[in-house]
Amino acid sequence: MHAANKTDSVQKMAPLGVKQAAYGETRAAIIKKKLMKNKIKSEAAAPANADQLSSNKTDSRAKIDFIRRNANRALNTEKLLALLRRETPNFFELAEVVGKWVWIQFDGKQPVTVTAVLSELGFHWNNKRQSWQHPCGLFRNRSVSFDPRRKYGSYFAASKAA
């Protein structure tokens, strides 16, 4: 029997809703093969249930208290600066007040523990400006195209406190 004819006959015999490929392979089997080809060599030699085992990995990210985070996001500028000064003096030294928001910028990527602390303090990452920003209770629905420092002014909290 010719291969093309075999494929047609196998597809005709398959139950409804199950598309069969050449030589009786199901679509799921083809997808599984493609996934195995794309994995790195060490994973390719893993057992058939490797996907199930890998989903049991523990989350390596630091835990964040989201109740505290939400409460901190509502703090006004003065209360946030007082919190930074009391709990994280290193962040207070870097804190720049832009309008009523507080920004913190670093030279490079920070460890997971630092990002978790900033997140719990109510900061969020702004990829466009490459800084951690705290809205201080003034939430915006959209970003602005101008530099807020020019419109609202800015200062470093540590220099004003000294």
Short mmCIF file of N, CA and C in Angstrom, two decimals:
data_model
loop_
_atom_site.label_atom_id
_atom_site.label_comp_id
_atom_site.label_asym_id
_atom_site.label_seq_id
_atom_site.Cartn_x
_atom_site.Cartn_y
_atom_site.Cartn_z
N MET A 1 0.85 -1.17 0.00
CA MET A 1 0.00 0.00 0.00
C MET A 1 0.89 1.23 0.00
N HIS A 2 0.52 2.21 -0.75
CA HIS A 2 1.29 3.45 -0.86
C HIS A 2 1.11 4.26 0.43
N ALA A 3 2.14 5.05 0.83
CA ALA A 3 2.11 5.79 2.10
C ALA A 3 0.96 6.80 2.13
N ALA A 4 0.70 7.46 1.01
CA ALA A 4 -0.38 8.46 0.98
C ALA A 4 -1.72 7.77 1.21
N ASN A 5 -1.92 6.60 0.60
CA ASN A 5 -3.17 5.86 0.79
C ASN A 5 -3.32 5.39 2.23
N LYS A 6 -2.19 4.99 2.86
CA LYS A 6 -2.23 4.53 4.23
C LYS A 6 -2.68 5.66 5.16
N THR A 7 -2.18 6.85 4.93
CA THR A 7 -2.56 7.99 5.76
C THR A 7 -4.04 8.26 5.64
N ASP A 8 -4.56 8.23 4.44
CA ASP A 8 -5.98 8.48 4.24
C ASP A 8 -6.84 7.43 4.94
N SER A 9 -6.43 6.17 4.82
CA SER A 9 -7.24 5.12 5.43
C SER A 9 -7.18 5.19 6.96
N VAL A 10 -6.03 5.58 7.52
CA VAL A 10 -5.91 5.70 8.96
C VAL A 10 -6.78 6.86 9.45
N GLN A 11 -6.80 7.95 8.71
CA GLN A 11 -7.61 9.10 9.12
C GLN A 11 -9.09 8.78 9.05
N LYS A 12 -9.49 7.96 8.08
CA LYS A 12 -10.90 7.61 7.97
C LYS A 12 -11.34 6.74 9.13
N MET A 13 -10.41 5.92 9.67
CA MET A 13 -10.75 5.02 10.76
C MET A 13 -10.68 5.70 12.13
N ALA A 14 -10.07 6.88 12.21
CA ALA A 14 -9.90 7.55 13.50
C ALA A 14 -11.24 8.05 14.03
N PRO A 15 -11.40 8.09 15.35
CA PRO A 15 -12.62 8.63 15.92
C PRO A 15 -12.75 10.12 15.59
N LEU A 16 -13.98 10.60 15.61
CA LEU A 16 -14.20 12.01 15.31
C LEU A 16 -13.46 12.89 16.31
N GLY A 17 -12.90 13.99 15.84
CA GLY A 17 -12.20 14.93 16.71
C GLY A 17 -10.75 14.61 16.93
N VAL A 18 -10.27 13.43 16.49
CA VAL A 18 -8.86 13.09 16.64
C VAL A 18 -8.24 13.07 15.26
N LYS A 19 -7.44 14.05 14.98
CA LYS A 19 -6.80 14.12 13.68
C LYS A 19 -5.57 13.22 13.71
N GLN A 20 -5.44 12.39 12.74
CA GLN A 20 -4.32 11.47 12.67
C GLN A 20 -3.34 11.93 11.61
N ALA A 21 -2.07 11.74 11.90
CA ALA A 21 -1.03 12.09 10.93
C ALA A 21 -0.56 10.80 10.27
N ALA A 22 0.51 10.90 9.53
CA ALA A 22 1.04 9.73 8.82
C ALA A 22 1.35 8.60 9.80
N TYR A 23 1.08 7.41 9.41
CA TYR A 23 1.34 6.19 10.16
C TYR A 23 0.67 6.16 11.52
N GLY A 24 -0.48 6.77 11.63
CA GLY A 24 -1.30 6.64 12.81
C GLY A 24 -0.89 7.48 14.00
N GLU A 25 0.05 8.42 13.88
CA GLU A 25 0.44 9.26 15.01
C GLU A 25 -0.64 10.30 15.27
N THR A 26 -0.96 10.49 16.51
CA THR A 26 -1.93 11.54 16.85
C THR A 26 -1.23 12.89 16.86
N ARG A 27 -2.01 13.91 16.82
CA ARG A 27 -1.46 15.27 16.82
C ARG A 27 -0.69 15.54 18.11
N ALA A 28 -1.19 14.99 19.22
CA ALA A 28 -0.50 15.17 20.50
C ALA A 28 0.89 14.54 20.47
N ALA A 29 1.01 13.39 19.82
CA ALA A 29 2.30 12.72 19.73
C ALA A 29 3.28 13.55 18.90
N ILE A 30 2.80 14.18 17.85
CA ILE A 30 3.66 15.03 17.01
C ILE A 30 4.13 16.24 17.80
N ILE A 31 3.23 16.85 18.54
CA ILE A 31 3.59 18.02 19.35
C ILE A 31 4.60 17.62 20.42
N LYS A 32 4.41 16.46 21.02
CA LYS A 32 5.34 15.98 22.04
C LYS A 32 6.73 15.77 21.45
N LYS A 33 6.80 15.24 20.24
CA LYS A 33 8.09 15.05 19.56
C LYS A 33 8.78 16.38 19.33
N LYS A 34 8.01 17.37 18.86
CA LYS A 34 8.59 18.69 18.59
C LYS A 34 9.10 19.32 19.88
N LEU A 35 8.36 19.16 20.96
CA LEU A 35 8.81 19.70 22.23
C LEU A 35 10.10 19.05 22.69
N MET A 36 10.17 17.76 22.51
CA MET A 36 11.38 17.04 22.92
C MET A 36 12.59 17.49 22.10
N LYS A 37 12.39 17.78 20.82
CA LYS A 37 13.49 18.24 19.98
C LYS A 37 13.98 19.61 20.42
N ASN A 38 13.09 20.44 20.92
CA ASN A 38 13.45 21.81 21.29
C ASN A 38 14.10 21.91 22.67
N LYS A 39 13.98 20.90 23.48
CA LYS A 39 14.54 20.96 24.83
C LYS A 39 16.05 20.78 24.77
N ILE A 40 16.73 21.25 25.79
CA ILE A 40 18.17 21.08 25.83
C ILE A 40 18.50 19.62 26.04
N LYS A 41 19.73 19.23 25.74
CA LYS A 41 20.12 17.83 25.73
C LYS A 41 19.85 17.12 27.05
N SER A 42 20.12 17.79 28.15
CA SER A 42 19.92 17.12 29.45
C SER A 42 18.44 16.83 29.70
N GLU A 43 17.56 17.70 29.22
CA GLU A 43 16.14 17.47 29.41
C GLU A 43 15.61 16.44 28.41
N ALA A 44 16.25 16.35 27.25
CA ALA A 44 15.79 15.42 26.22
C ALA A 44 15.93 13.98 26.69
N ALA A 45 16.91 13.71 27.56
CA ALA A 45 17.12 12.36 28.06
C ALA A 45 16.26 12.06 29.29
N ALA A 46 15.43 12.99 29.68
CA ALA A 46 14.59 12.83 30.86
C ALA A 46 13.48 11.82 30.59
N PRO A 47 12.87 11.31 31.64
CA PRO A 47 11.78 10.35 31.44
C PRO A 47 10.56 11.00 30.78
N ALA A 48 9.64 10.16 30.35
CA ALA A 48 8.47 10.64 29.61
C ALA A 48 7.62 11.60 30.42
N ASN A 49 7.62 11.47 31.73
CA ASN A 49 6.80 12.35 32.56
C ASN A 49 7.59 13.55 33.08
N ALA A 50 8.62 13.98 32.35
CA ALA A 50 9.48 15.08 32.79
C ALA A 50 8.70 16.38 32.92
N ASP A 51 7.73 16.60 32.03
CA ASP A 51 6.95 17.83 32.12
C ASP A 51 6.17 17.88 33.44
N GLN A 52 5.63 16.74 33.85
CA GLN A 52 4.89 16.70 35.10
C GLN A 52 5.82 16.91 36.29
N LEU A 53 7.01 16.33 36.24
CA LEU A 53 7.95 16.48 37.33
C LEU A 53 8.45 17.91 37.44
N SER A 54 8.68 18.56 36.29
CA SER A 54 9.22 19.91 36.32
C SER A 54 8.19 20.91 36.85
N SER A 55 6.92 20.60 36.75
CA SER A 55 5.91 21.53 37.26
C SER A 55 5.85 21.52 38.78
N ASN A 56 6.49 20.54 39.41
CA ASN A 56 6.51 20.45 40.86
C ASN A 56 7.66 21.23 41.48
N LYS A 57 8.45 21.94 40.68
CA LYS A 57 9.57 22.71 41.20
C LYS A 57 9.05 23.82 42.10
N THR A 58 9.84 24.16 43.10
CA THR A 58 9.45 25.25 43.99
C THR A 58 9.76 26.58 43.32
N ASP A 59 8.99 27.58 43.66
CA ASP A 59 9.17 28.92 43.10
C ASP A 59 10.37 29.56 43.78
N SER A 60 11.36 29.99 42.98
CA SER A 60 12.59 30.54 43.54
C SER A 60 12.46 32.02 43.88
N ARG A 61 11.34 32.63 43.51
CA ARG A 61 11.15 34.05 43.82
C ARG A 61 10.87 34.24 45.31
N ALA A 62 11.29 35.38 45.82
CA ALA A 62 11.03 35.69 47.22
C ALA A 62 9.53 35.94 47.42
N LYS A 63 9.05 35.57 48.57
CA LYS A 63 7.62 35.73 48.86
C LYS A 63 7.31 37.19 49.18
N ILE A 64 6.15 37.65 48.73
CA ILE A 64 5.72 39.03 48.92
C ILE A 64 4.40 39.02 49.68
N ASP A 65 4.31 39.83 50.70
CA ASP A 65 3.07 40.00 51.45
C ASP A 65 2.22 41.02 50.69
N PHE A 66 1.25 40.54 49.92
CA PHE A 66 0.46 41.41 49.05
C PHE A 66 -0.51 42.30 49.82
N ILE A 67 -0.91 41.89 51.00
CA ILE A 67 -1.77 42.75 51.82
C ILE A 67 -0.97 43.99 52.23
N ARG A 68 0.26 43.76 52.67
CA ARG A 68 1.13 44.88 53.05
C ARG A 68 1.46 45.74 51.82
N ARG A 69 1.71 45.10 50.69
CA ARG A 69 2.02 45.84 49.46
C ARG A 69 0.87 46.80 49.09
N ASN A 70 -0.35 46.28 49.10
CA ASN A 70 -1.50 47.11 48.75
C ASN A 70 -1.69 48.26 49.74
N ALA A 71 -1.46 48.00 51.02
CA ALA A 71 -1.57 49.07 52.02
C ALA A 71 -0.49 50.12 51.79
N ASN A 72 0.74 49.67 51.47
CA ASN A 72 1.84 50.61 51.25
C ASN A 72 1.66 51.44 49.98
N ARG A 73 1.00 50.91 48.98
CA ARG A 73 0.79 51.67 47.74
C ARG A 73 -0.12 52.87 47.96
N ALA A 74 -0.92 52.84 49.00
CA ALA A 74 -1.83 53.95 49.28
C ALA A 74 -1.18 55.03 50.15
N LEU A 75 0.04 54.80 50.65
CA LEU A 75 0.71 55.78 51.50
C LEU A 75 1.02 57.05 50.72
N ASN A 76 0.92 58.20 51.39
CA ASN A 76 1.30 59.42 50.70
C ASN A 76 2.83 59.56 50.74
N THR A 77 3.35 60.59 50.10
CA THR A 77 4.79 60.73 49.93
C THR A 77 5.52 60.80 51.27
N GLU A 78 5.05 61.61 52.20
CA GLU A 78 5.73 61.79 53.48
C GLU A 78 5.76 60.49 54.28
N LYS A 79 4.63 59.79 54.31
CA LYS A 79 4.57 58.53 55.06
C LYS A 79 5.47 57.47 54.44
N LEU A 80 5.53 57.45 53.10
CA LEU A 80 6.40 56.49 52.44
C LEU A 80 7.86 56.80 52.74
N LEU A 81 8.25 58.06 52.67
CA LEU A 81 9.64 58.43 52.96
C LEU A 81 10.01 58.10 54.40
N ALA A 82 9.09 58.29 55.32
CA ALA A 82 9.33 57.93 56.72
C ALA A 82 9.51 56.41 56.85
N LEU A 83 8.70 55.65 56.14
CA LEU A 83 8.81 54.19 56.14
C LEU A 83 10.16 53.75 55.56
N LEU A 84 10.56 54.35 54.45
CA LEU A 84 11.85 54.02 53.85
C LEU A 84 13.00 54.35 54.79
N ARG A 85 12.93 55.51 55.42
CA ARG A 85 14.00 55.94 56.33
C ARG A 85 14.11 54.99 57.52
N ARG A 86 12.97 54.53 58.03
CA ARG A 86 12.94 53.66 59.21
C ARG A 86 13.33 52.22 58.87
N GLU A 87 12.77 51.66 57.79
CA GLU A 87 12.96 50.23 57.49
C GLU A 87 14.10 49.93 56.53
N THR A 88 14.32 50.81 55.55
CA THR A 88 15.35 50.56 54.53
C THR A 88 16.13 51.84 54.24
N PRO A 89 17.06 52.19 55.13
CA PRO A 89 17.81 53.43 54.95
C PRO A 89 18.58 53.49 53.62
N ASN A 90 19.02 52.34 53.12
CA ASN A 90 19.73 52.33 51.83
C ASN A 90 18.82 52.79 50.69
N PHE A 91 17.57 52.38 50.72
CA PHE A 91 16.62 52.82 49.70
C PHE A 91 16.26 54.29 49.88
N PHE A 92 16.21 54.73 51.14
CA PHE A 92 15.91 56.14 51.40
C PHE A 92 16.99 57.03 50.78
N GLU A 93 18.24 56.59 50.83
CA GLU A 93 19.34 57.37 50.25
C GLU A 93 19.18 57.51 48.74
N LEU A 94 18.55 56.54 48.09
CA LEU A 94 18.38 56.55 46.62
C LEU A 94 17.06 57.15 46.17
N ALA A 95 16.15 57.38 47.12
CA ALA A 95 14.79 57.81 46.78
C ALA A 95 14.78 59.21 46.18
N GLU A 96 14.18 59.31 44.99
CA GLU A 96 14.01 60.60 44.32
C GLU A 96 12.51 60.90 44.28
N VAL A 97 12.13 62.06 44.79
CA VAL A 97 10.73 62.45 44.77
C VAL A 97 10.49 63.22 43.48
N VAL A 98 9.60 62.66 42.63
CA VAL A 98 9.25 63.27 41.35
C VAL A 98 7.78 63.65 41.43
N GLY A 99 7.52 64.94 41.55
CA GLY A 99 6.14 65.37 41.81
C GLY A 99 5.74 64.87 43.18
N LYS A 100 4.76 63.97 43.23
CA LYS A 100 4.39 63.34 44.49
C LYS A 100 4.75 61.87 44.51
N TRP A 101 5.30 61.36 43.41
CA TRP A 101 5.72 59.97 43.33
C TRP A 101 7.15 59.84 43.85
N VAL A 102 7.54 58.62 44.23
CA VAL A 102 8.91 58.34 44.65
C VAL A 102 9.50 57.32 43.68
N TRP A 103 10.69 57.64 43.16
CA TRP A 103 11.39 56.75 42.24
C TRP A 103 12.69 56.29 42.89
N ILE A 104 13.07 55.05 42.60
CA ILE A 104 14.36 54.52 43.02
C ILE A 104 15.00 53.87 41.80
N GLN A 105 16.23 54.28 41.51
CA GLN A 105 16.96 53.74 40.36
C GLN A 105 18.28 53.12 40.83
N PHE A 106 18.66 52.04 40.18
CA PHE A 106 19.92 51.36 40.46
C PHE A 106 20.74 51.33 39.18
N ASP A 107 22.05 51.13 39.34
CA ASP A 107 22.93 51.07 38.17
C ASP A 107 22.75 49.76 37.41
N GLY A 108 22.55 48.68 38.10
CA GLY A 108 22.42 47.38 37.44
C GLY A 108 21.21 46.62 37.97
N LYS A 109 21.11 45.37 37.54
CA LYS A 109 20.00 44.53 37.99
C LYS A 109 20.22 44.14 39.45
N GLN A 110 19.13 44.15 40.19
CA GLN A 110 19.18 43.88 41.62
C GLN A 110 18.82 42.42 41.91
N PRO A 111 19.30 41.90 43.05
CA PRO A 111 18.94 40.53 43.43
C PRO A 111 17.44 40.40 43.73
N VAL A 112 16.97 39.19 43.72
CA VAL A 112 15.55 38.90 43.93
C VAL A 112 15.08 39.42 45.28
N THR A 113 15.91 39.36 46.27
CA THR A 113 15.50 39.82 47.60
C THR A 113 15.24 41.33 47.60
N VAL A 114 16.04 42.10 46.88
CA VAL A 114 15.85 43.55 46.81
C VAL A 114 14.55 43.87 46.09
N THR A 115 14.30 43.19 44.97
CA THR A 115 13.07 43.46 44.22
C THR A 115 11.84 43.06 45.04
N ALA A 116 11.95 42.02 45.83
CA ALA A 116 10.82 41.60 46.67
C ALA A 116 10.53 42.65 47.74
N VAL A 117 11.58 43.21 48.34
CA VAL A 117 11.39 44.24 49.37
C VAL A 117 10.75 45.48 48.75
N LEU A 118 11.26 45.89 47.59
CA LEU A 118 10.68 47.07 46.92
C LEU A 118 9.22 46.84 46.56
N SER A 119 8.92 45.66 46.08
CA SER A 119 7.54 45.34 45.72
C SER A 119 6.64 45.36 46.94
N GLU A 120 7.12 44.81 48.05
CA GLU A 120 6.33 44.79 49.27
C GLU A 120 6.13 46.20 49.83
N LEU A 121 7.09 47.09 49.56
CA LEU A 121 6.94 48.48 50.00
C LEU A 121 5.96 49.25 49.13
N GLY A 122 5.50 48.63 48.03
CA GLY A 122 4.49 49.25 47.18
C GLY A 122 5.03 49.78 45.86
N PHE A 123 6.30 49.55 45.57
CA PHE A 123 6.90 50.02 44.33
C PHE A 123 6.56 49.06 43.19
N HIS A 124 6.54 49.57 41.98
CA HIS A 124 6.41 48.74 40.78
C HIS A 124 7.53 49.13 39.82
N TRP A 125 7.90 48.22 38.94
CA TRP A 125 8.98 48.45 37.99
C TRP A 125 8.43 49.14 36.75
N ASN A 126 9.06 50.24 36.34
CA ASN A 126 8.71 50.91 35.10
C ASN A 126 9.83 50.62 34.11
N ASN A 127 9.55 49.76 33.16
CA ASN A 127 10.57 49.33 32.21
C ASN A 127 11.00 50.48 31.29
N LYS A 128 10.08 51.36 30.96
CA LYS A 128 10.40 52.48 30.07
C LYS A 128 11.43 53.42 30.71
N ARG A 129 11.26 53.70 31.98
CA ARG A 129 12.16 54.63 32.68
C ARG A 129 13.26 53.90 33.45
N GLN A 130 13.22 52.57 33.45
CA GLN A 130 14.20 51.75 34.16
C GLN A 130 14.34 52.17 35.63
N SER A 131 13.20 52.29 36.28
CA SER A 131 13.21 52.67 37.69
C SER A 131 12.04 52.02 38.43
N TRP A 132 12.21 51.93 39.75
CA TRP A 132 11.14 51.49 40.62
C TRP A 132 10.35 52.73 41.00
N GLN A 133 9.04 52.68 40.87
CA GLN A 133 8.20 53.84 41.13
C GLN A 133 7.12 53.51 42.14
N HIS A 134 6.84 54.48 42.99
CA HIS A 134 5.77 54.35 43.97
C HIS A 134 4.78 55.48 43.71
N PRO A 135 3.50 55.18 43.51
CA PRO A 135 2.52 56.21 43.16
C PRO A 135 2.09 57.10 44.33
N CYS A 136 2.41 56.70 45.54
CA CYS A 136 2.04 57.49 46.74
C CYS A 136 0.55 57.84 46.74
N GLY A 137 -0.26 56.87 46.40
CA GLY A 137 -1.71 57.06 46.44
C GLY A 137 -2.28 57.78 45.23
N LEU A 138 -1.45 58.26 44.31
CA LEU A 138 -1.90 58.97 43.11
C LEU A 138 -1.75 58.06 41.90
N PHE A 139 -2.73 57.24 41.64
CA PHE A 139 -2.65 56.26 40.56
C PHE A 139 -3.04 56.90 39.23
N ARG A 140 -2.37 56.50 38.17
CA ARG A 140 -2.65 56.99 36.83
C ARG A 140 -3.14 55.83 35.97
N ASN A 141 -4.06 56.14 35.05
CA ASN A 141 -4.57 55.11 34.14
C ASN A 141 -3.64 54.86 32.97
N ARG A 142 -2.83 55.84 32.63
CA ARG A 142 -1.94 55.68 31.48
C ARG A 142 -0.62 56.38 31.74
N SER A 143 0.38 56.01 30.97
CA SER A 143 1.69 56.64 31.11
C SER A 143 1.72 57.95 30.33
N VAL A 144 2.68 58.76 30.66
CA VAL A 144 2.82 60.04 29.97
C VAL A 144 4.05 59.99 29.08
N SER A 145 4.01 60.75 27.99
CA SER A 145 5.12 60.71 27.04
C SER A 145 6.23 61.69 27.40
N PHE A 146 5.95 62.63 28.31
CA PHE A 146 6.97 63.61 28.69
C PHE A 146 7.71 63.13 29.94
N ASP A 147 8.82 63.82 30.26
CA ASP A 147 9.58 63.49 31.46
C ASP A 147 8.93 64.18 32.65
N PRO A 148 8.37 63.44 33.59
CA PRO A 148 7.69 64.06 34.74
C PRO A 148 8.61 64.93 35.58
N ARG A 149 9.91 64.67 35.54
CA ARG A 149 10.85 65.49 36.31
C ARG A 149 10.81 66.95 35.85
N ARG A 150 10.66 67.15 34.56
CA ARG A 150 10.63 68.52 34.03
C ARG A 150 9.34 69.24 34.40
N LYS A 151 8.23 68.53 34.34
CA LYS A 151 6.94 69.17 34.62
C LYS A 151 6.72 69.40 36.11
N TYR A 152 7.02 68.38 36.94
CA TYR A 152 6.70 68.44 38.35
C TYR A 152 7.90 68.76 39.25
N GLY A 153 9.11 68.66 38.70
CA GLY A 153 10.31 68.87 39.50
C GLY A 153 10.67 67.62 40.28
N SER A 154 11.89 67.55 40.75
CA SER A 154 12.31 66.39 41.54
C SER A 154 13.42 66.79 42.50
N TYR A 155 13.56 65.99 43.54
CA TYR A 155 14.64 66.17 44.51
C TYR A 155 14.90 64.84 45.18
N PHE A 156 16.09 64.67 45.72
CA PHE A 156 16.42 63.47 46.46
C PHE A 156 16.05 63.67 47.92
N ALA A 157 15.30 62.75 48.46
CA ALA A 157 14.77 62.87 49.83
C ALA A 157 15.89 62.98 50.85
N ALA A 158 16.97 62.25 50.69
CA ALA A 158 18.06 62.26 51.65
C ALA A 158 18.74 63.63 51.71
N SER A 159 18.85 64.31 50.57
CA SER A 159 19.51 65.62 50.57
C SER A 159 18.63 66.67 51.23
N LYS A 160 17.33 66.53 51.15
CA LYS A 160 16.42 67.49 51.78
C LYS A 160 16.31 67.23 53.28
N ALA A 161 16.45 65.98 53.70
CA ALA A 161 16.33 65.62 55.10
C ALA A 161 17.57 66.01 55.90
N ALA A 162 18.70 66.15 55.23
CA ALA A 162 19.95 66.44 55.93
C ALA A 162 20.04 67.85 56.44
#
